[in-house]
mmCIF file of N, CA, C and O in Angstrom:
data_model
loop_
_atom_site.group_PDB
_atom_site.id
_atom_site.type_symbol
_atom_site.label_atom_id
_atom_site.label_comp_id
_atom_site.label_asym_id
_atom_site.label_seq_id
_atom_site.Cartn_x
_atom_site.Cartn_y
_atom_site.Cartn_z
ATOM 1 N N MET A 1 -33.054 108.880 68.861
ATOM 2 C CA MET A 1 -33.889 108.000 67.540
ATOM 3 C C MET A 1 -35.543 108.726 67.369
ATOM 4 O O MET A 1 -36.170 108.842 67.943
ATOM 5 N N SER A 2 -35.466 108.998 65.840
ATOM 6 C CA SER A 2 -36.724 109.544 65.347
ATOM 7 C C SER A 2 -37.887 108.101 65.250
ATOM 8 O O SER A 2 -37.554 107.124 65.587
ATOM 9 N N LYS A 3 -39.512 108.967 65.571
ATOM 10 C CA LYS A 3 -40.259 108.163 65.415
ATOM 11 C C LYS A 3 -40.378 107.570 64.123
ATOM 12 O O LYS A 3 -40.782 105.883 64.152
ATOM 13 N N MET A 4 -39.470 107.678 63.064
ATOM 14 C CA MET A 4 -39.397 107.121 62.066
ATOM 15 C C MET A 4 -38.547 105.640 61.994
ATOM 16 O O MET A 4 -38.472 104.975 61.515
ATOM 17 N N ASP A 5 -37.252 105.730 62.627
ATOM 18 C CA ASP A 5 -36.603 105.155 63.247
ATOM 19 C C ASP A 5 -36.616 104.094 63.943
ATOM 20 O O ASP A 5 -36.498 102.798 63.758
ATOM 21 N N ASP A 6 -37.884 104.171 64.935
ATOM 22 C CA ASP A 6 -38.056 103.406 65.614
ATOM 23 C C ASP A 6 -39.279 102.546 65.054
ATOM 24 O O ASP A 6 -39.252 100.824 64.971
ATOM 25 N N LEU A 7 -40.185 103.163 63.912
ATOM 26 C CA LEU A 7 -40.908 101.902 63.129
ATOM 27 C C LEU A 7 -39.758 101.278 62.001
ATOM 28 O O LEU A 7 -40.809 100.102 62.161
ATOM 29 N N ILE A 8 -39.069 101.659 61.442
ATOM 30 C CA ILE A 8 -38.118 101.228 60.859
ATOM 31 C C ILE A 8 -37.820 99.782 61.343
ATOM 32 O O ILE A 8 -37.653 98.541 61.336
ATOM 33 N N SER A 9 -37.117 100.424 62.791
ATOM 34 C CA SER A 9 -36.467 99.195 63.552
ATOM 35 C C SER A 9 -37.785 97.910 63.686
ATOM 36 O O SER A 9 -37.446 96.821 63.877
ATOM 37 N N ASP A 10 -38.893 98.541 64.207
ATOM 38 C CA ASP A 10 -39.970 97.166 64.429
ATOM 39 C C ASP A 10 -40.231 96.429 63.430
ATOM 40 O O ASP A 10 -40.497 95.405 63.460
ATOM 41 N N LEU A 11 -40.445 97.031 61.784
ATOM 42 C CA LEU A 11 -40.564 96.483 60.877
ATOM 43 C C LEU A 11 -39.907 95.655 60.673
ATOM 44 O O LEU A 11 -39.451 94.258 60.458
ATOM 45 N N ASP A 12 -38.357 96.031 60.869
ATOM 46 C CA ASP A 12 -37.031 94.865 60.886
ATOM 47 C C ASP A 12 -37.302 93.885 61.660
ATOM 48 O O ASP A 12 -36.688 92.637 61.567
ATOM 49 N N THR A 13 -37.550 93.929 62.644
ATOM 50 C CA THR A 13 -37.512 92.977 64.098
ATOM 51 C C THR A 13 -38.961 92.090 63.618
ATOM 52 O O THR A 13 -38.873 91.023 63.573
ATOM 53 N N ALA A 14 -39.884 92.558 62.884
ATOM 54 C CA ALA A 14 -40.810 91.814 62.431
ATOM 55 C C ALA A 14 -40.348 90.642 61.546
ATOM 56 O O ALA A 14 -40.766 89.567 61.553
ATOM 57 N N ALA A 15 -39.714 91.326 60.433
ATOM 58 C CA ALA A 15 -39.118 90.655 59.576
ATOM 59 C C ALA A 15 -38.343 89.590 59.753
ATOM 60 O O ALA A 15 -38.235 88.259 59.254
ATOM 61 N N GLY A 16 -37.159 89.894 60.983
ATOM 62 C CA GLY A 16 -36.519 88.752 61.574
ATOM 63 C C GLY A 16 -37.291 87.725 62.212
ATOM 64 O O GLY A 16 -36.862 86.476 62.377
ATOM 65 N N MET A 17 -38.526 88.079 62.980
ATOM 66 C CA MET A 17 -38.837 86.866 63.554
ATOM 67 C C MET A 17 -39.635 86.172 62.373
ATOM 68 O O MET A 17 -39.676 85.191 62.527
ATOM 69 N N LEU A 18 -39.904 86.605 61.288
ATOM 70 C CA LEU A 18 -40.529 85.760 60.123
ATOM 71 C C LEU A 18 -39.574 84.865 59.575
ATOM 72 O O LEU A 18 -39.904 83.934 58.869
ATOM 73 N N LEU A 19 -38.320 85.359 59.652
ATOM 74 C CA LEU A 19 -37.378 84.530 58.663
ATOM 75 C C LEU A 19 -37.085 83.110 58.932
ATOM 76 O O LEU A 19 -37.423 82.385 57.748
ATOM 77 N N VAL A 20 -37.081 82.369 60.237
ATOM 78 C CA VAL A 20 -37.398 80.992 60.238
ATOM 79 C C VAL A 20 -38.828 80.179 59.403
ATOM 80 O O VAL A 20 -38.547 79.381 58.333
ATOM 81 N N ALA A 21 -40.227 80.782 59.803
ATOM 82 C CA ALA A 21 -41.124 80.845 59.356
ATOM 83 C C ALA A 21 -41.159 80.437 57.751
ATOM 84 O O ALA A 21 -41.913 79.562 57.163
ATOM 85 N N SER A 22 -40.774 81.511 57.550
ATOM 86 C CA SER A 22 -40.130 82.020 55.938
ATOM 87 C C SER A 22 -39.875 80.657 54.951
ATOM 88 O O SER A 22 -40.143 80.676 53.846
ATOM 89 N N MET A 23 -39.406 79.775 55.966
ATOM 90 C CA MET A 23 -38.456 78.790 55.374
ATOM 91 C C MET A 23 -39.418 77.558 54.736
ATOM 92 O O MET A 23 -39.392 76.849 53.816
ATOM 93 N N LYS A 24 -40.633 77.844 55.507
ATOM 94 C CA LYS A 24 -41.627 76.396 55.290
ATOM 95 C C LYS A 24 -42.566 76.890 54.689
ATOM 96 O O LYS A 24 -43.821 76.537 54.149
ATOM 97 N N ASP A 25 -42.918 78.210 54.930
ATOM 98 C CA ASP A 25 -44.163 78.737 54.093
ATOM 99 C C ASP A 25 -43.910 79.786 53.094
ATOM 100 O O ASP A 25 -43.973 80.635 53.325
ATOM 101 N N GLU A 26 -44.882 79.817 52.077
ATOM 102 C CA GLU A 26 -44.542 80.974 50.792
ATOM 103 C C GLU A 26 -45.065 82.254 51.272
ATOM 104 O O GLU A 26 -45.073 82.968 50.959
ATOM 105 N N THR A 27 -46.232 81.893 51.946
ATOM 106 C CA THR A 27 -47.274 83.090 52.150
ATOM 107 C C THR A 27 -46.275 84.080 53.327
ATOM 108 O O THR A 27 -46.000 85.087 52.984
ATOM 109 N N VAL A 28 -46.070 83.103 54.203
ATOM 110 C CA VAL A 28 -45.158 83.904 55.433
ATOM 111 C C VAL A 28 -43.722 84.756 54.514
ATOM 112 O O VAL A 28 -43.339 85.356 54.829
ATOM 113 N N ARG A 29 -43.096 83.878 53.507
ATOM 114 C CA ARG A 29 -41.924 84.495 52.725
ATOM 115 C C ARG A 29 -42.403 85.589 51.944
ATOM 116 O O ARG A 29 -41.739 86.631 52.375
ATOM 117 N N ALA A 30 -43.602 86.130 51.691
ATOM 118 C CA ALA A 30 -44.039 86.989 50.458
ATOM 119 C C ALA A 30 -44.448 88.080 51.795
ATOM 120 O O ALA A 30 -43.974 89.134 51.557
ATOM 121 N N ALA A 31 -44.854 87.995 52.596
ATOM 122 C CA ALA A 31 -44.947 88.564 53.731
ATOM 123 C C ALA A 31 -43.540 89.217 54.518
ATOM 124 O O ALA A 31 -43.423 90.467 54.212
ATOM 125 N N MET A 32 -42.747 88.511 54.499
ATOM 126 C CA MET A 32 -41.451 88.804 55.148
ATOM 127 C C MET A 32 -40.875 90.189 53.926
ATOM 128 O O MET A 32 -40.387 90.795 54.522
ATOM 129 N N GLU A 33 -41.198 89.430 52.779
ATOM 130 C CA GLU A 33 -40.603 90.328 51.686
ATOM 131 C C GLU A 33 -41.127 91.673 51.478
ATOM 132 O O GLU A 33 -40.487 92.813 51.438
ATOM 133 N N LYS A 34 -42.364 91.882 51.419
ATOM 134 C CA LYS A 34 -43.016 93.369 51.567
ATOM 135 C C LYS A 34 -42.556 94.035 53.054
ATOM 136 O O LYS A 34 -42.612 95.196 53.075
ATOM 137 N N ILE A 35 -42.831 93.495 53.881
ATOM 138 C CA ILE A 35 -41.938 94.383 55.070
ATOM 139 C C ILE A 35 -40.579 94.962 54.922
ATOM 140 O O ILE A 35 -40.477 95.771 55.313
ATOM 141 N N THR A 36 -39.706 93.950 54.429
ATOM 142 C CA THR A 36 -38.620 94.298 54.196
ATOM 143 C C THR A 36 -38.284 95.702 53.100
ATOM 144 O O THR A 36 -37.891 96.408 53.236
ATOM 145 N N HIS A 37 -39.198 95.585 52.016
ATOM 146 C CA HIS A 37 -39.243 96.277 50.772
ATOM 147 C C HIS A 37 -39.788 97.609 51.773
ATOM 148 O O HIS A 37 -39.022 98.725 51.283
ATOM 149 N N VAL A 38 -40.862 97.529 52.080
ATOM 150 C CA VAL A 38 -41.319 99.162 52.905
ATOM 151 C C VAL A 38 -40.368 99.425 53.912
ATOM 152 O O VAL A 38 -40.082 100.615 53.938
ATOM 153 N N SER A 39 -39.590 98.639 54.354
ATOM 154 C CA SER A 39 -38.520 98.930 55.727
ATOM 155 C C SER A 39 -37.521 99.422 54.759
ATOM 156 O O SER A 39 -36.799 100.852 55.163
ATOM 157 N N VAL A 40 -37.048 99.223 53.966
ATOM 158 C CA VAL A 40 -35.856 99.558 53.171
ATOM 159 C C VAL A 40 -36.354 101.206 52.497
ATOM 160 O O VAL A 40 -35.517 102.266 52.585
ATOM 161 N N GLU A 41 -37.533 101.146 52.226
ATOM 162 C CA GLU A 41 -38.125 102.455 51.283
ATOM 163 C C GLU A 41 -38.064 103.565 52.302
ATOM 164 O O GLU A 41 -37.821 104.833 52.156
ATOM 165 N N LEU A 42 -39.030 103.189 53.649
ATOM 166 C CA LEU A 42 -39.071 104.001 54.530
ATOM 167 C C LEU A 42 -37.573 104.697 54.964
ATOM 168 O O LEU A 42 -37.215 106.112 55.227
ATOM 169 N N GLY A 43 -36.519 104.014 55.166
ATOM 170 C CA GLY A 43 -35.247 104.153 55.512
ATOM 171 C C GLY A 43 -34.811 105.153 54.597
ATOM 172 O O GLY A 43 -34.081 106.017 55.005
ATOM 173 N N ILE A 44 -35.167 104.954 53.506
ATOM 174 C CA ILE A 44 -34.631 105.930 52.361
ATOM 175 C C ILE A 44 -35.275 107.013 52.313
ATOM 176 O O ILE A 44 -34.689 108.187 52.243
ATOM 177 N N ILE A 45 -36.434 106.966 52.350
ATOM 178 C CA ILE A 45 -37.541 108.637 52.725
ATOM 179 C C ILE A 45 -36.732 109.221 54.012
ATOM 180 O O ILE A 45 -36.603 110.319 54.053
ATOM 181 N N ALA A 46 -36.355 108.682 54.719
ATOM 182 C CA ALA A 46 -36.257 108.941 56.175
ATOM 183 C C ALA A 46 -34.706 109.670 56.056
ATOM 184 O O ALA A 46 -34.495 110.788 56.949
ATOM 185 N N SER A 47 -34.051 108.996 55.625
ATOM 186 C CA SER A 47 -32.553 109.908 55.230
ATOM 187 C C SER A 47 -32.758 110.954 54.241
ATOM 188 O O SER A 47 -31.593 111.839 54.275
ATOM 189 N N GLY A 48 -33.983 111.164 53.861
ATOM 190 C CA GLY A 48 -34.023 112.559 52.597
ATOM 191 C C GLY A 48 -33.299 112.069 51.492
ATOM 192 O O GLY A 48 -33.147 113.144 50.680
ATOM 193 N N GLU A 49 -33.207 111.079 50.980
ATOM 194 C CA GLU A 49 -32.519 110.656 49.768
ATOM 195 C C GLU A 49 -33.739 110.337 48.482
ATOM 196 O O GLU A 49 -33.155 110.291 47.426
ATOM 197 N N GLY A 50 -35.120 110.094 49.126
ATOM 198 C CA GLY A 50 -35.991 110.031 48.197
ATOM 199 C C GLY A 50 -36.242 108.747 47.738
ATOM 200 O O GLY A 50 -35.423 107.707 48.375
ATOM 201 N N THR A 51 -36.958 108.392 46.979
ATOM 202 C CA THR A 51 -36.958 106.620 46.639
ATOM 203 C C THR A 51 -37.198 106.796 44.650
ATOM 204 O O THR A 51 -37.478 107.627 44.052
ATOM 205 N N GLU A 52 -36.625 105.554 44.518
ATOM 206 C CA GLU A 52 -36.825 105.241 43.606
ATOM 207 C C GLU A 52 -38.174 104.512 42.469
ATOM 208 O O GLU A 52 -38.798 103.765 43.512
ATOM 209 N N GLN A 53 -38.631 104.547 41.450
ATOM 210 C CA GLN A 53 -40.039 104.136 41.332
ATOM 211 C C GLN A 53 -39.441 102.470 40.520
ATOM 212 O O GLN A 53 -38.557 102.456 40.104
ATOM 213 N N ALA A 54 -39.913 101.797 40.943
ATOM 214 C CA ALA A 54 -39.684 100.412 40.456
ATOM 215 C C ALA A 54 -40.375 99.905 39.469
ATOM 216 O O ALA A 54 -41.404 100.333 38.887
#
């Protein structure tokens, strides 16, 4: 597993840890959504597929 894969895994774990708290707190939900977005984008970059502009 590469360093990038390890970092993405850590982001995914953090998002999962925030899941329950996000059901009650909008700030936590927003943070979780940002973490998930970054994780997905990093996964795309790591796979060599590039990124799309939102």
